[in-house]
Amino acid sequence: EFRDFAAYYQIDLLLQQPFLNPDRAVSAFGVMNDGGLRAQTRPMLWSNPDCRADDPAEDWIRTYGTEDATKQFEFNTDLTRDLLGVSAKWGDEYLYVRIDYNSTRDLQGLVFQDTLLLFDSDSPEEGIREISPSTRWDRGAECQVWLRHWYDNEDKSQYDMEFLDEKGEVKSRFLSSGFPHPNYPYFNIVDTMQEEHGSVVMAISRKMLGSVSANRKIYLQVCTFKGGIEVHTGKELPRVQVMDGHPVCDVADAFGSENTAERLRADEAQGKPLVIRGYATCLEPAS
């Protein structure tokens, strides 16, 4: 109990000048066991993010869950693919990204969707644009971070994490049953929130982000894709779904009001590639 209170006051100090140190604050948060005190501390951690974006309600792209999936899992599995918001905060060693989903279910395993983070350091013409077999980004990503879930491993989560560079080549990859080890140097899930909506907080190594971690503007886009355990139970619609006679992309959701199913279908009808437009938010690393 004393340790939890000490961590609470330490976090309060570490989020203020001149003691500002998000890395140590998140580390202190990780040792807290009292659920009520953790709940009080979360708003402190995210009261002043370096950037924040809310997802427009009208940008829903595609649903992929089936009636069988809803019946088996006892809720609408597409809700875990529906993005609500994203926040980011720089530490000295890590970038902390909080992603808000429209569901409080199964976020610890993220079993119903894949999530992709796209980073572009103010150079939209450079980097890789392809983000899925059927879809491109209108900017060039200098770094992509894939978070997949991916194998039906009895009651265990199985992560497939990949860091890709501006050429689309894998810089680092690892598989992990359950959560990645807390001391893993490149990536960790430091918190999940299951309150009114569900959120996941990821710590991503600045070293692995490479050039996009330099002191310049970073444009961040987040997409969710069909995927997850439904693939292995045969409960998803086909990977490239057809609606009204037109193929639509395998991206379930992305930030930006331009990213609508209607616009994507119109592009396809005109023979244009399916493109995710714009970015969720922009952040500037601390010097």
Coordinates of C-alpha atoms in Angstrom, one line a residue:
E1 CA 0.0 0.0 0.0
F2 CA 2.8 2.4 0.9
R3 CA 4.6 1.5 -2.3
D4 CA 1.5 2.3 -4.4
F5 CA 1.1 5.7 -2.7
A6 CA 4.8 6.5 -3.1
A7 CA 4.5 5.6 -6.8
Y8 CA 1.4 7.9 -7.1
Y9 CA 3.2 10.9 -5.7
Q10 CA 6.4 10.1 -7.7
I11 CA 4.3 10.0 -10.9
D12 CA 2.8 13.4 -10.0
L13 CA 6.2 14.9 -9.7
L14 CA 7.6 13.2 -12.8
L15 CA 4.9 14.7 -15.0
Q16 CA 5.8 18.3 -14.0
Q17 CA 8.7 20.6 -14.6
P18 CA 11.6 20.5 -13.7
F19 CA 11.3 16.8 -13.0
L20 CA 9.5 15.9 -16.2
N21 CA 10.4 12.3 -17.1
P22 CA 7.6 10.3 -18.8
D23 CA 9.8 7.1 -18.9
R24 CA 10.2 7.0 -15.2
A25 CA 6.5 8.0 -14.6
V26 CA 5.4 5.0 -16.8
S27 CA 7.8 2.8 -15.0
A28 CA 6.4 3.8 -11.6
F29 CA 2.9 3.3 -12.9
G30 CA 3.9 -0.3 -13.8
V31 CA 4.6 -1.2 -10.2
M32 CA 1.3 -0.1 -8.8
N33 CA -1.1 -2.9 -7.8
D34 CA -4.0 -1.0 -6.3
G35 CA -6.7 -0.9 -9.1
G36 CA -8.4 2.2 -7.7
L37 CA -5.2 4.1 -7.4
R38 CA -4.1 3.1 -10.9
A39 CA -7.5 4.4 -12.2
Q40 CA -6.8 7.7 -10.5
T41 CA -3.3 7.9 -11.9
R42 CA -4.2 7.2 -15.6
P43 CA -5.8 10.7 -16.1
M44 CA -2.5 12.2 -14.8
L45 CA -0.5 10.3 -17.3
W46 CA -2.6 11.5 -20.2
S47 CA -3.7 14.9 -19.0
N48 CA -1.1 16.6 -21.3
P49 CA -0.2 14.5 -24.3
D50 CA 2.1 15.9 -26.9
C51 CA -0.6 15.3 -29.5
R52 CA -4.2 14.1 -29.6
A53 CA -6.7 13.3 -32.3
D54 CA -10.3 12.0 -32.2
D55 CA -11.6 9.8 -35.0
P56 CA -14.5 11.2 -36.9
A57 CA -17.6 9.0 -36.6
E58 CA -18.3 9.2 -40.4
D59 CA -15.0 7.6 -41.4
W60 CA -16.0 4.0 -40.8
I61 CA -14.7 2.0 -43.7
R62 CA -15.6 -1.6 -43.5
T63 CA -17.0 -4.3 -41.2
Y64 CA -15.7 -7.8 -41.4
G65 CA -17.3 -9.7 -38.6
T66 CA -20.0 -12.2 -39.3
E67 CA -23.2 -13.2 -37.5
D68 CA -21.5 -16.4 -36.5
A69 CA -18.6 -14.4 -34.9
T70 CA -21.0 -12.2 -33.0
K71 CA -22.8 -15.3 -31.7
Q72 CA -19.6 -17.2 -30.8
F73 CA -17.9 -14.3 -29.0
E74 CA -21.1 -12.8 -27.7
F75 CA -20.5 -9.2 -28.9
N76 CA -20.0 -7.3 -32.2
T77 CA -16.3 -8.1 -33.0
D78 CA -16.1 -5.1 -35.4
L79 CA -16.3 -2.7 -32.5
T80 CA -12.7 -3.6 -31.6
R81 CA -11.7 -2.5 -35.1
D82 CA -13.4 0.9 -34.7
L83 CA -10.9 3.6 -33.8
L84 CA -12.0 6.4 -31.5
G85 CA -8.8 8.3 -30.8
V86 CA -5.1 8.4 -30.6
S87 CA -2.7 10.2 -28.2
A88 CA 1.1 10.3 -28.1
K89 CA 3.7 11.4 -25.6
W90 CA 7.5 11.4 -26.0
G91 CA 9.9 10.1 -23.4
D92 CA 13.7 10.1 -23.7
E93 CA 13.8 6.4 -24.6
Y94 CA 10.2 5.6 -25.7
L95 CA 7.3 7.0 -27.6
Y96 CA 4.1 6.2 -25.8
V97 CA 1.0 5.8 -28.0
R98 CA -2.5 5.4 -26.6
I99 CA -5.1 4.0 -29.1
D100 CA -8.7 4.2 -28.2
Y101 CA -11.1 1.5 -29.6
N102 CA -14.8 1.4 -29.5
S103 CA -14.9 -1.7 -27.3
T104 CA -13.8 -2.7 -23.8
R105 CA -13.6 -6.4 -24.9
D106 CA -10.4 -8.5 -25.4
L107 CA -8.0 -5.6 -25.7
Q108 CA -5.4 -7.3 -23.6
G109 CA -5.1 -9.9 -26.3
L110 CA -6.2 -7.6 -29.2
V111 CA -7.6 -10.8 -30.6
F112 CA -10.0 -9.3 -33.1
Q113 CA -7.9 -7.0 -35.2
D114 CA -4.5 -6.0 -36.4
T115 CA -3.3 -2.5 -35.8
L116 CA -0.8 -0.6 -37.9
L117 CA 1.0 2.6 -37.0
L118 CA 2.5 4.7 -39.8
F119 CA 5.2 7.3 -39.2
D120 CA 6.4 9.9 -41.6
S121 CA 9.0 12.5 -40.7
D122 CA 7.7 15.4 -42.8
S123 CA 8.7 13.7 -46.1
P124 CA 5.5 12.6 -47.8
E125 CA 7.2 11.7 -51.1
E126 CA 9.7 9.3 -49.4
G127 CA 9.2 5.9 -47.9
I128 CA 6.9 3.0 -48.6
R129 CA 3.2 3.6 -49.4
E130 CA 1.8 0.0 -49.6
I131 CA 0.2 -0.9 -46.3
S132 CA -1.8 -4.0 -47.3
P133 CA -2.3 -6.2 -50.3
S134 CA -5.1 -3.9 -51.6
T135 CA -4.4 -0.5 -50.0
R136 CA -1.8 2.3 -50.0
W137 CA -1.2 5.4 -47.9
D138 CA -1.0 8.8 -49.7
R139 CA 2.2 9.5 -47.8
G140 CA 5.4 7.5 -47.6
A141 CA 6.0 5.8 -44.3
E142 CA 9.5 5.9 -43.0
C143 CA 8.6 3.5 -40.3
Q144 CA 5.7 1.1 -39.8
V145 CA 4.9 -0.7 -36.6
W146 CA 2.6 -3.8 -37.0
L147 CA 0.8 -5.2 -34.0
R148 CA -0.8 -8.5 -35.0
H149 CA -2.6 -11.2 -33.1
W150 CA -2.5 -13.8 -35.1
Y151 CA -2.6 -17.3 -33.7
D152 CA -5.2 -19.2 -31.8
N153 CA -3.0 -20.5 -29.0
E154 CA -5.5 -22.0 -26.6
D155 CA -6.1 -19.3 -24.0
K156 CA -2.9 -17.5 -24.6
S157 CA -2.4 -14.3 -26.7
Q158 CA 0.2 -14.6 -29.4
Y159 CA 1.8 -11.4 -30.6
D160 CA 3.5 -10.9 -34.0
M161 CA 5.3 -7.6 -33.8
E162 CA 7.2 -6.1 -36.7
F163 CA 9.1 -2.8 -37.3
L164 CA 9.5 -2.0 -41.0
D165 CA 11.7 0.7 -42.4
E166 CA 11.1 3.1 -45.3
K167 CA 11.8 0.3 -47.8
G168 CA 9.3 -2.0 -46.3
E169 CA 12.1 -4.2 -44.9
V170 CA 11.8 -5.7 -41.5
K171 CA 14.1 -4.0 -39.0
S172 CA 13.0 -6.1 -36.0
R173 CA 10.4 -8.9 -35.4
F174 CA 9.4 -11.0 -32.5
L175 CA 6.7 -13.4 -31.5
S176 CA 5.5 -13.6 -27.9
S177 CA 2.8 -15.6 -26.1
G178 CA 0.8 -13.3 -24.0
F179 CA 2.3 -9.8 -23.3
P180 CA 5.8 -9.1 -24.5
H181 CA 8.3 -9.3 -21.6
P182 CA 8.3 -6.0 -19.7
N183 CA 12.0 -5.6 -20.2
Y184 CA 11.9 -6.2 -23.9
P185 CA 13.9 -3.2 -25.3
Y186 CA 11.8 -2.4 -28.3
F187 CA 8.1 -2.7 -27.5
N188 CA 5.8 -3.2 -24.6
I189 CA 2.1 -2.8 -23.8
V190 CA 2.2 -0.8 -20.6
D191 CA -1.5 -0.4 -20.0
T192 CA -5.0 -1.4 -21.1
M193 CA -8.1 0.5 -20.1
Q194 CA -11.5 -1.1 -20.1
E195 CA -13.8 1.6 -18.9
E196 CA -16.5 3.3 -21.1
H197 CA -14.4 2.4 -24.1
G198 CA -11.2 0.4 -24.5
S199 CA -7.7 1.7 -24.8
V200 CA -4.2 0.2 -25.2
V201 CA -1.0 2.1 -24.4
M202 CA 2.1 1.0 -26.2
A203 CA 5.7 2.0 -25.5
I204 CA 7.8 2.0 -28.7
S205 CA 11.6 2.3 -28.6
R206 CA 12.8 5.6 -30.1
K207 CA 15.9 3.7 -31.2
M208 CA 13.8 1.4 -33.3
L209 CA 11.9 4.3 -34.8
G210 CA 15.2 5.5 -36.2
S211 CA 15.2 8.6 -38.3
V212 CA 11.6 9.5 -37.4
S213 CA 12.7 9.9 -33.8
A214 CA 14.9 12.9 -34.7
N215 CA 13.9 16.4 -33.7
R216 CA 11.4 17.1 -36.4
K217 CA 7.7 16.8 -37.0
I218 CA 6.3 13.3 -37.1
Y219 CA 3.0 12.5 -38.9
L220 CA 1.2 9.5 -37.4
Q221 CA -1.6 7.5 -38.9
V222 CA -3.2 4.5 -37.3
C223 CA -5.2 1.9 -39.2
T224 CA -7.0 -1.3 -38.1
F225 CA -7.3 -4.3 -40.3
K226 CA -9.4 -7.4 -40.5
G227 CA -7.5 -10.2 -38.8
G228 CA -7.1 -11.9 -35.5
I229 CA -8.5 -15.0 -34.1
E230 CA -11.6 -14.9 -36.4
V231 CA -9.3 -15.8 -39.3
H232 CA -8.5 -19.0 -37.5
T233 CA -12.1 -19.8 -36.7
G234 CA -13.4 -19.0 -40.1
K235 CA -15.7 -16.2 -38.8
E236 CA -14.6 -13.3 -41.0
L237 CA -15.8 -12.1 -44.4
P238 CA -13.3 -12.6 -47.3
R239 CA -10.1 -10.6 -47.1
V240 CA -11.0 -8.3 -50.1
Q241 CA -14.7 -7.9 -49.5
V242 CA -17.2 -7.0 -52.3
M243 CA -20.0 -4.5 -51.7
D244 CA -22.5 -3.5 -54.3
G245 CA -20.4 -5.3 -56.9
H246 CA -17.3 -3.4 -56.1
P247 CA -14.2 -4.6 -54.2
V248 CA -13.4 -2.7 -51.0
C249 CA -10.2 -2.6 -49.1
D250 CA -9.2 -4.8 -46.2
V251 CA -8.7 -1.8 -43.9
A252 CA -11.4 -1.8 -41.2
D253 CA -10.8 1.8 -40.0
A254 CA -8.4 4.7 -40.3
F255 CA -8.3 8.3 -39.2
G256 CA -9.7 11.0 -41.4
S257 CA -13.1 12.0 -42.7
E258 CA -11.9 11.4 -46.3
N259 CA -11.5 7.7 -45.6
T260 CA -15.0 6.5 -46.2
A261 CA -16.3 3.4 -47.9
E262 CA -18.2 5.6 -50.4
R263 CA -15.0 7.4 -51.5
L264 CA -13.0 4.1 -51.7
R265 CA -15.7 2.5 -53.8
A266 CA -15.8 5.5 -56.1
D267 CA -12.0 5.4 -56.6
E268 CA -12.2 1.7 -57.4
A269 CA -15.0 2.3 -59.9
Q270 CA -12.7 4.8 -61.7
G271 CA -9.8 2.4 -61.7
K272 CA -7.9 4.3 -59.0
P273 CA -5.9 2.5 -56.3
L274 CA -7.5 2.3 -52.8
V275 CA -5.7 5.0 -50.8
I276 CA -5.8 5.9 -47.1
R277 CA -5.6 9.7 -47.1
G278 CA -4.1 12.1 -44.6
Y279 CA -2.8 11.4 -41.1
A280 CA -4.3 11.2 -37.6
T281 CA -2.1 13.6 -35.8
C282 CA 1.3 15.3 -35.8
L283 CA 3.8 15.5 -33.0
E284 CA 7.2 17.1 -32.3
P285 CA 9.8 15.1 -30.3
A286 CA 11.1 16.9 -27.3
S287 CA 14.6 18.2 -27.8

